[in-house]
PDB file of C-alpha atoms in Angstrom:
ATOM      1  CA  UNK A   1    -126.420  85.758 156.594  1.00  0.00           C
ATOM      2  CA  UNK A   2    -127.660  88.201 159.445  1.00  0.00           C
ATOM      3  CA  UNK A   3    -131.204  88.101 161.061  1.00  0.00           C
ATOM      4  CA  UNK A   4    -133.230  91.040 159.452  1.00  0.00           C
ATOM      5  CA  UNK A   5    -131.161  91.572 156.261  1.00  0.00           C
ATOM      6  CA  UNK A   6    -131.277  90.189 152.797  1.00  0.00           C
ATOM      7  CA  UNK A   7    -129.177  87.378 152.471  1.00  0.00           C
ATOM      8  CA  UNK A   8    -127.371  88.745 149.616  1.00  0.00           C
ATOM      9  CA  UNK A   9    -126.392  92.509 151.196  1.00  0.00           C
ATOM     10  CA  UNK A  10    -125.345  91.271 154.103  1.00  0.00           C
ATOM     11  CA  UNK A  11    -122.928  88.490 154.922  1.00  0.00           C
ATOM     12  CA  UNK A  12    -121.681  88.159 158.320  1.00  0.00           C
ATOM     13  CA  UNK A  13    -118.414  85.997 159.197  1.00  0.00           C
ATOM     14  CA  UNK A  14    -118.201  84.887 162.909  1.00  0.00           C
ATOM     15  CA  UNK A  15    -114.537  83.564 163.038  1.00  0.00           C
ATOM     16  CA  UNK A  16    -113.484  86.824 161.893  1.00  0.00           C
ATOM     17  CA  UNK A  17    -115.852  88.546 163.815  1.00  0.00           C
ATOM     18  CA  UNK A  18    -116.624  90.753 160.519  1.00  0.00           C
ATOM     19  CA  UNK A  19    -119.747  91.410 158.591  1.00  0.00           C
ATOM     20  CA  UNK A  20    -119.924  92.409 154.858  1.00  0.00           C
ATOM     21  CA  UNK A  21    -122.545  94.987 153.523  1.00  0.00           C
ATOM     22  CA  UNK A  22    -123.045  95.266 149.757  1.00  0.00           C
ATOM     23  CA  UNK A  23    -124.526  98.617 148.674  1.00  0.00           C
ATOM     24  CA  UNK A  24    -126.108 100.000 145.626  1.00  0.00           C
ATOM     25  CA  UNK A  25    -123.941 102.644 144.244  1.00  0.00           C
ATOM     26  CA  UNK A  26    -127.363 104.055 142.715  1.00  0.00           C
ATOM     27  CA  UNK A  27    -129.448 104.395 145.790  1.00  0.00           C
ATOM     28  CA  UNK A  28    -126.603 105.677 148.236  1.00  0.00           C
ATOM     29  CA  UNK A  29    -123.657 107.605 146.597  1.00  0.00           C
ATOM     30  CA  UNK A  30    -120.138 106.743 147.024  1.00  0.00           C
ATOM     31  CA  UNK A  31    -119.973 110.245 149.329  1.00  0.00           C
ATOM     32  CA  UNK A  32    -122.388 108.641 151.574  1.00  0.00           C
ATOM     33  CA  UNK A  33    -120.671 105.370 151.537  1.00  0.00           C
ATOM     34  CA  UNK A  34    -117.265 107.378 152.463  1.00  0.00           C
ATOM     35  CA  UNK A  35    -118.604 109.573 155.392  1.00  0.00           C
ATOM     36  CA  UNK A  36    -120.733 106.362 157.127  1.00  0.00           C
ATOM     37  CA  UNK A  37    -117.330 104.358 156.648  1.00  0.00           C
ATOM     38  CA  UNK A  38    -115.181 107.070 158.153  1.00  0.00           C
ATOM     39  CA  UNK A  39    -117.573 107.568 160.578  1.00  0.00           C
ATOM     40  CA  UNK A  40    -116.936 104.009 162.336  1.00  0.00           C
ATOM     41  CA  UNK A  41    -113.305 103.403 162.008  1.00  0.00           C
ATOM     42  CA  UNK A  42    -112.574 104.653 165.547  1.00  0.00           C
ATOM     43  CA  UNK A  43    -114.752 101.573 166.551  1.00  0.00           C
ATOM     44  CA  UNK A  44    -114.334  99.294 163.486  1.00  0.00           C
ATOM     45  CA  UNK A  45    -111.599  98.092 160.589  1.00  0.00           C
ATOM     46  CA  UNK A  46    -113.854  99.457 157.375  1.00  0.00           C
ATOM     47  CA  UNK A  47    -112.208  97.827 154.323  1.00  0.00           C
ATOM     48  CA  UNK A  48    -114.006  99.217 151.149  1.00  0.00           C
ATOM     49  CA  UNK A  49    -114.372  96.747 147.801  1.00  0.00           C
ATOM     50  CA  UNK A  50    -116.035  96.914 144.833  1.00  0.00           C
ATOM     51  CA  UNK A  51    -117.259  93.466 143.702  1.00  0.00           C
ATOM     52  CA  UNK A  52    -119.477  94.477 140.516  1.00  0.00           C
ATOM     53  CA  UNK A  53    -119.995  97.987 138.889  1.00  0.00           C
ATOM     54  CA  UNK A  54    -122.258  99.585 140.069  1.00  0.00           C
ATOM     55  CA  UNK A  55    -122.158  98.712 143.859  1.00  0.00           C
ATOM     56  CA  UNK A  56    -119.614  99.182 146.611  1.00  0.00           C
ATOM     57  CA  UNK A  57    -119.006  96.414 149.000  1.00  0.00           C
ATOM     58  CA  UNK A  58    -118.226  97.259 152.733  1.00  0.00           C
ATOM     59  CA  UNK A  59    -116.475  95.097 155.545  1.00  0.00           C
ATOM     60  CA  UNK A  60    -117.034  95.994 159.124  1.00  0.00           C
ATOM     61  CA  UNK A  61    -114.137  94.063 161.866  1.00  0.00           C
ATOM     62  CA  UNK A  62    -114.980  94.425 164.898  1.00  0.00           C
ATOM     63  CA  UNK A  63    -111.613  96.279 166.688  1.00  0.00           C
ATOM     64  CA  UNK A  64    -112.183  94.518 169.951  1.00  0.00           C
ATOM     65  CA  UNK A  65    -111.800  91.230 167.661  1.00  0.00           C
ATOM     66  CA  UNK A  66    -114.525  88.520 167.883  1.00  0.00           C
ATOM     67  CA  UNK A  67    -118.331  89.284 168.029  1.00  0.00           C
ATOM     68  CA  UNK A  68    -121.175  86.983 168.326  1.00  0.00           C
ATOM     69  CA  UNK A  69    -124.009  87.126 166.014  1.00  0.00           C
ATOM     70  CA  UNK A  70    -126.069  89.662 167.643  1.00  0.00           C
ATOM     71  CA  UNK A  71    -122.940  91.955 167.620  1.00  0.00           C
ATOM     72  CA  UNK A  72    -122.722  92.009 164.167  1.00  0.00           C
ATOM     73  CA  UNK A  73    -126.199  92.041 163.282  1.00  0.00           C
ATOM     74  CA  UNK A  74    -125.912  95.350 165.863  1.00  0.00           C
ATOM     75  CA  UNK A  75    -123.360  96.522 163.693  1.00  0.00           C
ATOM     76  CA  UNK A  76    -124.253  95.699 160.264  1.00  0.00           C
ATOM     77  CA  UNK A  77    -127.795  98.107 161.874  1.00  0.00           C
ATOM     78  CA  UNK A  78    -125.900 101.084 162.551  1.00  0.00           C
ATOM     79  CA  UNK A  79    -123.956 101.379 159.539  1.00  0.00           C
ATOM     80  CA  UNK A  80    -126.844 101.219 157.249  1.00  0.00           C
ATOM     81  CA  UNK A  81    -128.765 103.750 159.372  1.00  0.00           C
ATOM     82  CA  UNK A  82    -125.458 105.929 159.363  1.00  0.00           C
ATOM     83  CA  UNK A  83    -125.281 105.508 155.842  1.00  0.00           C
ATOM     84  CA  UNK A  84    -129.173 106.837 155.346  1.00  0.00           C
ATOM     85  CA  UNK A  85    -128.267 110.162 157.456  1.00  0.00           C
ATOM     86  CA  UNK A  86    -125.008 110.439 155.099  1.00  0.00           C
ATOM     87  CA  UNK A  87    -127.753 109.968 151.731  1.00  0.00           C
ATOM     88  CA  UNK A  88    -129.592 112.345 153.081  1.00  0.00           C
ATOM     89  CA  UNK A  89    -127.440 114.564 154.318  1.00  0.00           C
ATOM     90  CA  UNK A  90    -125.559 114.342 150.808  1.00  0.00           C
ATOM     91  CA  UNK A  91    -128.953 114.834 148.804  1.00  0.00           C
ATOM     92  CA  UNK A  92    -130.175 118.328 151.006  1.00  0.00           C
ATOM     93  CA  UNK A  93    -126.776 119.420 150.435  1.00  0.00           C
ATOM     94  CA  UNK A  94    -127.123 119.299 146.832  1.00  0.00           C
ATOM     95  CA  UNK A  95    -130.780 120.917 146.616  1.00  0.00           C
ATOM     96  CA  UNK A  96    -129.442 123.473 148.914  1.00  0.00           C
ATOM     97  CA  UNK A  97    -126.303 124.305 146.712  1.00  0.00           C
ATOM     98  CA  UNK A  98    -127.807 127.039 145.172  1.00  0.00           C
ATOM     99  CA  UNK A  99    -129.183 129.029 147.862  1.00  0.00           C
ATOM    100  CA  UNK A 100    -125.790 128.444 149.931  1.00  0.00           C
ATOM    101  CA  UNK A 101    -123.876 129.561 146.748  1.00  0.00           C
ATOM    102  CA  UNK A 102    -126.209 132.731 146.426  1.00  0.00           C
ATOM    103  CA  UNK A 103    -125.760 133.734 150.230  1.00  0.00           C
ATOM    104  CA  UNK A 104    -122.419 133.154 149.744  1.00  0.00           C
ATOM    105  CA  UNK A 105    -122.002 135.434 147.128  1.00  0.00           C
ATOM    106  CA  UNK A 106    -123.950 137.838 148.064  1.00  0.00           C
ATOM    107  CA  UNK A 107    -122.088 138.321 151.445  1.00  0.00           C
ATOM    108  CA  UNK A 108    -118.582 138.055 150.183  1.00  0.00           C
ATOM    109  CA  UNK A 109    -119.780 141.028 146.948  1.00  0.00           C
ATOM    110  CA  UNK A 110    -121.083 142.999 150.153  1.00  0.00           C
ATOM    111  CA  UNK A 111    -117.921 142.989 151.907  1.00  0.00           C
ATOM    112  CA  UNK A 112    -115.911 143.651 149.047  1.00  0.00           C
ATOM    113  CA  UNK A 113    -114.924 147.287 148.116  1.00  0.00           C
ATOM    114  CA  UNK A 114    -117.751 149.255 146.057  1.00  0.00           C
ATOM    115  CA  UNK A 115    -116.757 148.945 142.396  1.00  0.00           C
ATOM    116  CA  UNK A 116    -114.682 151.721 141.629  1.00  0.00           C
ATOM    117  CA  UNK A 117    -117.501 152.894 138.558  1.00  0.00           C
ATOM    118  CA  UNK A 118    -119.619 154.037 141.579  1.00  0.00           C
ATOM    119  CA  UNK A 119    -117.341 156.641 143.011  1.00  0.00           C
ATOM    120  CA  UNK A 120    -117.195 159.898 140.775  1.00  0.00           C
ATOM    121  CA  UNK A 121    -114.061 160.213 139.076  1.00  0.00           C
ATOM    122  CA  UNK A 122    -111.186 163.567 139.604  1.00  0.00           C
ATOM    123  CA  UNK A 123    -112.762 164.542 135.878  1.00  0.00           C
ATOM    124  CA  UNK A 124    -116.031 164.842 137.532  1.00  0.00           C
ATOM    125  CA  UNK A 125    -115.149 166.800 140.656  1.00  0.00           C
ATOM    126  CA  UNK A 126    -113.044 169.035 137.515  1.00  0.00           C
ATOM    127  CA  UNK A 127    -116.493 169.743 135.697  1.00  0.00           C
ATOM    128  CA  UNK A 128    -118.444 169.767 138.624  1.00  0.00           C
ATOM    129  CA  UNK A 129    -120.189 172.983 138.531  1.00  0.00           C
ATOM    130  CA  UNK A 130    -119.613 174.959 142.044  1.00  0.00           C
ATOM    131  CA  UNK A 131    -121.328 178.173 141.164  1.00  0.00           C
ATOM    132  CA  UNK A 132    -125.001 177.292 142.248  1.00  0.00           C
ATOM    133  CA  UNK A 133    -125.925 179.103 145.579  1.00  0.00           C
ATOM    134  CA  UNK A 134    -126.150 177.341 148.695  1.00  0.00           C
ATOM    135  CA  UNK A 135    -129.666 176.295 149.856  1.00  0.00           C
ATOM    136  CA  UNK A 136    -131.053 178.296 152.120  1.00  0.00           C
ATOM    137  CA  UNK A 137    -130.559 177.606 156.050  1.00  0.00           C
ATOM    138  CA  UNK A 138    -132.104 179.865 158.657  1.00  0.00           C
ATOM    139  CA  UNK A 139    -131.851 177.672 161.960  1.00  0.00           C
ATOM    140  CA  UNK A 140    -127.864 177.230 160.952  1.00  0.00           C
ATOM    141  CA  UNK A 141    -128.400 173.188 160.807  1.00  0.00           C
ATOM    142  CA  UNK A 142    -125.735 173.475 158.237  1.00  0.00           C
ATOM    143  CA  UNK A 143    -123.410 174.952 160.223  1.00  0.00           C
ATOM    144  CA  UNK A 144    -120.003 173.656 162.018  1.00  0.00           C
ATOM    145  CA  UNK A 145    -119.829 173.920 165.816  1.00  0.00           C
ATOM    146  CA  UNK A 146    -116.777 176.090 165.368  1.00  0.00           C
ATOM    147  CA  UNK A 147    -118.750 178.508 163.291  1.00  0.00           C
ATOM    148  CA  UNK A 148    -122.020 178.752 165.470  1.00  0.00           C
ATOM    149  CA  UNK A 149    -120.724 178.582 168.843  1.00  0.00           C
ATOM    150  CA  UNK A 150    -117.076 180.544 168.467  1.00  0.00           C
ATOM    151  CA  UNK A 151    -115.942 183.575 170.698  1.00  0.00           C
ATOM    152  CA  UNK A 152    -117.356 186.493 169.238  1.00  0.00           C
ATOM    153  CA  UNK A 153    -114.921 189.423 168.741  1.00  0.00           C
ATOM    154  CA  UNK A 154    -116.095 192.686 170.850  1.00  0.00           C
ATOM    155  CA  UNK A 155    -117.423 194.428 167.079  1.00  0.00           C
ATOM    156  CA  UNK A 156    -119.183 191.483 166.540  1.00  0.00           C
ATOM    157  CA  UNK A 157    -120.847 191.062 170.080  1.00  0.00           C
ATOM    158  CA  UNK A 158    -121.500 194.635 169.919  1.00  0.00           C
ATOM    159  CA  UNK A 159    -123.800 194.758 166.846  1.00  0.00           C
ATOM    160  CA  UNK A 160    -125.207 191.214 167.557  1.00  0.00           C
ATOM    161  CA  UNK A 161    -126.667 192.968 170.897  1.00  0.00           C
ATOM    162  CA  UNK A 162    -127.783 196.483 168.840  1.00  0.00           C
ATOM    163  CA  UNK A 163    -129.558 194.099 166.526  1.00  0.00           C
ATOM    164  CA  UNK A 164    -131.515 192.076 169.378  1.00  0.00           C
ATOM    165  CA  UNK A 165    -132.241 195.528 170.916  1.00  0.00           C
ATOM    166  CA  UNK A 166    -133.799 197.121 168.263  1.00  0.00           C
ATOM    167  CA  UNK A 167    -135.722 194.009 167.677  1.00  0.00           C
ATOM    168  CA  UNK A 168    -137.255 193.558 171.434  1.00  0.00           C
ATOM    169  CA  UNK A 169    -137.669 197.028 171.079  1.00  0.00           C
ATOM    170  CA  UNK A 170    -139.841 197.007 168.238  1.00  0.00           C
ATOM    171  CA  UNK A 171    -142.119 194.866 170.657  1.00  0.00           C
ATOM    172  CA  UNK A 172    -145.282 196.160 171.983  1.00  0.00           C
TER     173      UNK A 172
ATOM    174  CA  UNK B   1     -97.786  87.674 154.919  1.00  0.00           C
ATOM    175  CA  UNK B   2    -101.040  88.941 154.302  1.00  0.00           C
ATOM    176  CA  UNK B   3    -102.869  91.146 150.959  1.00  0.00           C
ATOM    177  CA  UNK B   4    -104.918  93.565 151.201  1.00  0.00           C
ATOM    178  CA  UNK B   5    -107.085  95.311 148.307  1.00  0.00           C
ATOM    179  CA  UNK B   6    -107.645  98.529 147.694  1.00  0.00           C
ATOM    180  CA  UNK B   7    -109.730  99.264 144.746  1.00  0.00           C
ATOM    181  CA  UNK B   8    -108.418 102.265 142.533  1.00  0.00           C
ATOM    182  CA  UNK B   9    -112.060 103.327 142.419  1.00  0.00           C
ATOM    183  CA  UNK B  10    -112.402 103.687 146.317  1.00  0.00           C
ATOM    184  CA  UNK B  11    -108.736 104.591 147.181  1.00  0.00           C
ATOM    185  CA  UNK B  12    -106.390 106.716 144.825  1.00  0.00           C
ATOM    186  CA  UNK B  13    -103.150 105.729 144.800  1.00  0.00           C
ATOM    187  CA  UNK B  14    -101.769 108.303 146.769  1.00  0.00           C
ATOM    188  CA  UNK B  15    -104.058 107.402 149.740  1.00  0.00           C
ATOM    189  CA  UNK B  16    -102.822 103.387 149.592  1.00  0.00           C
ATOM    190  CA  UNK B  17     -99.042 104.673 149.256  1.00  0.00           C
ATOM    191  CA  UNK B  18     -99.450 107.418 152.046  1.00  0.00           C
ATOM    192  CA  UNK B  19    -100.375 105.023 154.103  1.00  0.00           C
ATOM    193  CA  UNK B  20     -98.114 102.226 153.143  1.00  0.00           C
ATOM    194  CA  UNK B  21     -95.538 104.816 154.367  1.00  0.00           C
ATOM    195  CA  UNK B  22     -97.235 105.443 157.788  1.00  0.00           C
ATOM    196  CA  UNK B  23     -96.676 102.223 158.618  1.00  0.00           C
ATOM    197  CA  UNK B  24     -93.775 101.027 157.238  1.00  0.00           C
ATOM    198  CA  UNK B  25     -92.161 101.379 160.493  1.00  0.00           C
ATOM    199  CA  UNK B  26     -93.802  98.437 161.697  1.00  0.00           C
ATOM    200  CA  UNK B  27     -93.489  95.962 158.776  1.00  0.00           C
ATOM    201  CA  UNK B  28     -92.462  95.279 155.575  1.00  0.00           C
ATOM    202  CA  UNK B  29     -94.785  96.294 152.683  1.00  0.00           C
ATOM    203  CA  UNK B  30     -94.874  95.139 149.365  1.00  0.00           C
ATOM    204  CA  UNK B  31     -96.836  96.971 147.074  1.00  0.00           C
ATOM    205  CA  UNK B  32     -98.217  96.246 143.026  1.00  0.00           C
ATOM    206  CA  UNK B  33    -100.704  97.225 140.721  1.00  0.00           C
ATOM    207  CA  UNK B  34    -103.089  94.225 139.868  1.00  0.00           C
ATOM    208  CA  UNK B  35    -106.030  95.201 137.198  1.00  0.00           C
ATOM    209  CA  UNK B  36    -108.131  97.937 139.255  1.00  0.00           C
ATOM    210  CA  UNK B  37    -106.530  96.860 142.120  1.00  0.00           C
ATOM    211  CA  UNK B  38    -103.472  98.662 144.259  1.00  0.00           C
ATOM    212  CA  UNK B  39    -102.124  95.316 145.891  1.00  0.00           C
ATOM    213  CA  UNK B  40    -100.622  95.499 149.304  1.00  0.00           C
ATOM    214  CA  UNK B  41     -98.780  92.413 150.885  1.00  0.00           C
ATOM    215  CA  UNK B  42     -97.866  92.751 154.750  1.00  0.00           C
ATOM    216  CA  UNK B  43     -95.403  90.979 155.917  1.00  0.00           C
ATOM    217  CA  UNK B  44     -94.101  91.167 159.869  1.00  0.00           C
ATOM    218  CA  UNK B  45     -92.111  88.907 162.612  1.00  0.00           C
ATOM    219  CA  UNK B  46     -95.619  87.697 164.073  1.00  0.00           C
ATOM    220  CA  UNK B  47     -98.906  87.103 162.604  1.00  0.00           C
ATOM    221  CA  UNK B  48    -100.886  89.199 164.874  1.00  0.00           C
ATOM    222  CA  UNK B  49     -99.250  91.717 164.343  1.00  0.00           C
ATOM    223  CA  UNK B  50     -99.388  91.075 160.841  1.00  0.00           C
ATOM    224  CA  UNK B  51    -103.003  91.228 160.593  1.00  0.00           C
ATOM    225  CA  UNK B  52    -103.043  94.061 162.750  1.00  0.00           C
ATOM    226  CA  UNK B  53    -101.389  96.226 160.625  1.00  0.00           C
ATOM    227  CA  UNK B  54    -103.218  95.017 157.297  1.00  0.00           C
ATOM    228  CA  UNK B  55    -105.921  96.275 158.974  1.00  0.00           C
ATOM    229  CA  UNK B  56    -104.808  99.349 160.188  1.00  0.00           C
ATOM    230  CA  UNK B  57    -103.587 100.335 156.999  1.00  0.00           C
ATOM    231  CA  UNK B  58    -107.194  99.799 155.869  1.00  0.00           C
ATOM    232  CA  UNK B  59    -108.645 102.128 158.145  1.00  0.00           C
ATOM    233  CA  UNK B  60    -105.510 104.816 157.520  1.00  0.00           C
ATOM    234  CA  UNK B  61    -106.076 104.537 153.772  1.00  0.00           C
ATOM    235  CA  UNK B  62    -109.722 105.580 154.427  1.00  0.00           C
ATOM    236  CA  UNK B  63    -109.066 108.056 156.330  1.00  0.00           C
ATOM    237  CA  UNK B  64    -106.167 109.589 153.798  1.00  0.00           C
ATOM    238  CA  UNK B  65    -109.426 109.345 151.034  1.00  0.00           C
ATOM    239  CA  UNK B  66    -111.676 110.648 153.124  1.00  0.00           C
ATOM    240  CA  UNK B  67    -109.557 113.540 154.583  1.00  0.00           C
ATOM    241  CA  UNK B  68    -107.798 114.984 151.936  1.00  0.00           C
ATOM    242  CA  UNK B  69    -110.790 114.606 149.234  1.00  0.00           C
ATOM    243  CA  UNK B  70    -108.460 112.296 147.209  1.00  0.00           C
ATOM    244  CA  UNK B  71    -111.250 110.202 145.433  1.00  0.00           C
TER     245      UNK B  71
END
């Protein structure tokens, strides 16, 4: 028995310098139990047992071998706080499934190729109907920089400047 | 030579045996199938070490569970 746990959850054992936890499978799940355990087997020898249905068992060895009372009531501590952040963890995980899932999906769709039912088909260009006059564009915005800025030829330059003429001279 | 338990609940098979072959190296494994239980009996020259890789295997088995999402 440990100072500060019920007697029957945990069970320390001094000449092996070990402490036993016994955990309800139906308050923490077995994922929690697996991530607190992995958790402290750089530090520990985790041996996992399961000594009824319904609850997991859970043996902590010290790896530097021996440890006083205090040690593995210090132990026995951690690992049940590490296995509340691993419940926890586990259970915002699971309310949050669906919103990661939608995110998810909704990124990977917007990365993905449009669907080719978007895109009009060669049969549409085919009966696309080409005859319909251009819209009207007096400032040239519709233009190409090839087409508005080219060299003019000399005929060209000619009656550009006869036009302008006859315009500025139309001016009072 | 020492036993060590591995519940088929906790550890699949394939994490107990993929361990078990880690460690073969340094001892001599036996290995059965006892109820729910995958039994593992470590034998080596010296009891320390013995126990010491009994317990490793533990912690490796875990790890193999944990790891490779085997449960």
């Amino acid at each position: 028995m440990l100072d500060g746990f019920p007697k029957d959850l945990a069970v320390g054992d001094l000449a092996e310098g070990s402490v036993t936890l016994t955990v309800d499978a139906a308050v923490y799940p077995l994922e929690a139990v697996y991530g607190a355990a992995y958790i402290f087997i750089d530090r520990c020898f985790v041996l996992l047992d399961r000594p009824k249905a319904g609850s997991v068992s859970v043996t902590l060895a010290d790896k530097k071998g021996a440890a006083d009372a205090d040690a593995l009531r210090r132990m026995a501590g951690e690992f049940a706080n590490e296995l509340l952040t691993q419940a926890w963890r586990q259970k915002i995980v699971e309310e949050n499934r669906v919103i990661l899932e939608t995110v998810t999906t909704q990124a990977l769709a917007g990365a993905a190729a449009r669907p080719v039912s978007s895109e009009p088909s060669l049969d549409d260009l085919a009966s696309f109907d080409f005859t319909e006059e251009s819209f009207d564009d007096p400032l040239g915005i519709a233009m190409s920089w090839e087409e508005k800025y080219k060299k003019k030829t000399p005929t060209e330059a000619a009656s550009e400047a006869s036009s302008e003429g006859g315009a500025s001279g139309a001016k009072p | 030579m020492i036993e060590r338990r591995f519940h088929r609940d906790l550890y699949p098979t394939a994490a107990v045996d993929g361990a078990v072959k880690v460690f073969e190296r340094f001892a001599r494994f036996e290995v059965a199938d006892e109820g729910d239980y995958r039994v593992v009996r470590v034998s080596a020259k010296r009891p320390e070490r013995e126990r010491k890789v009994a317990l490793e295997l533990g912690n490796y088995a875990l790890g193999l569970t944990r790891q490779g999402g085997l449960s």
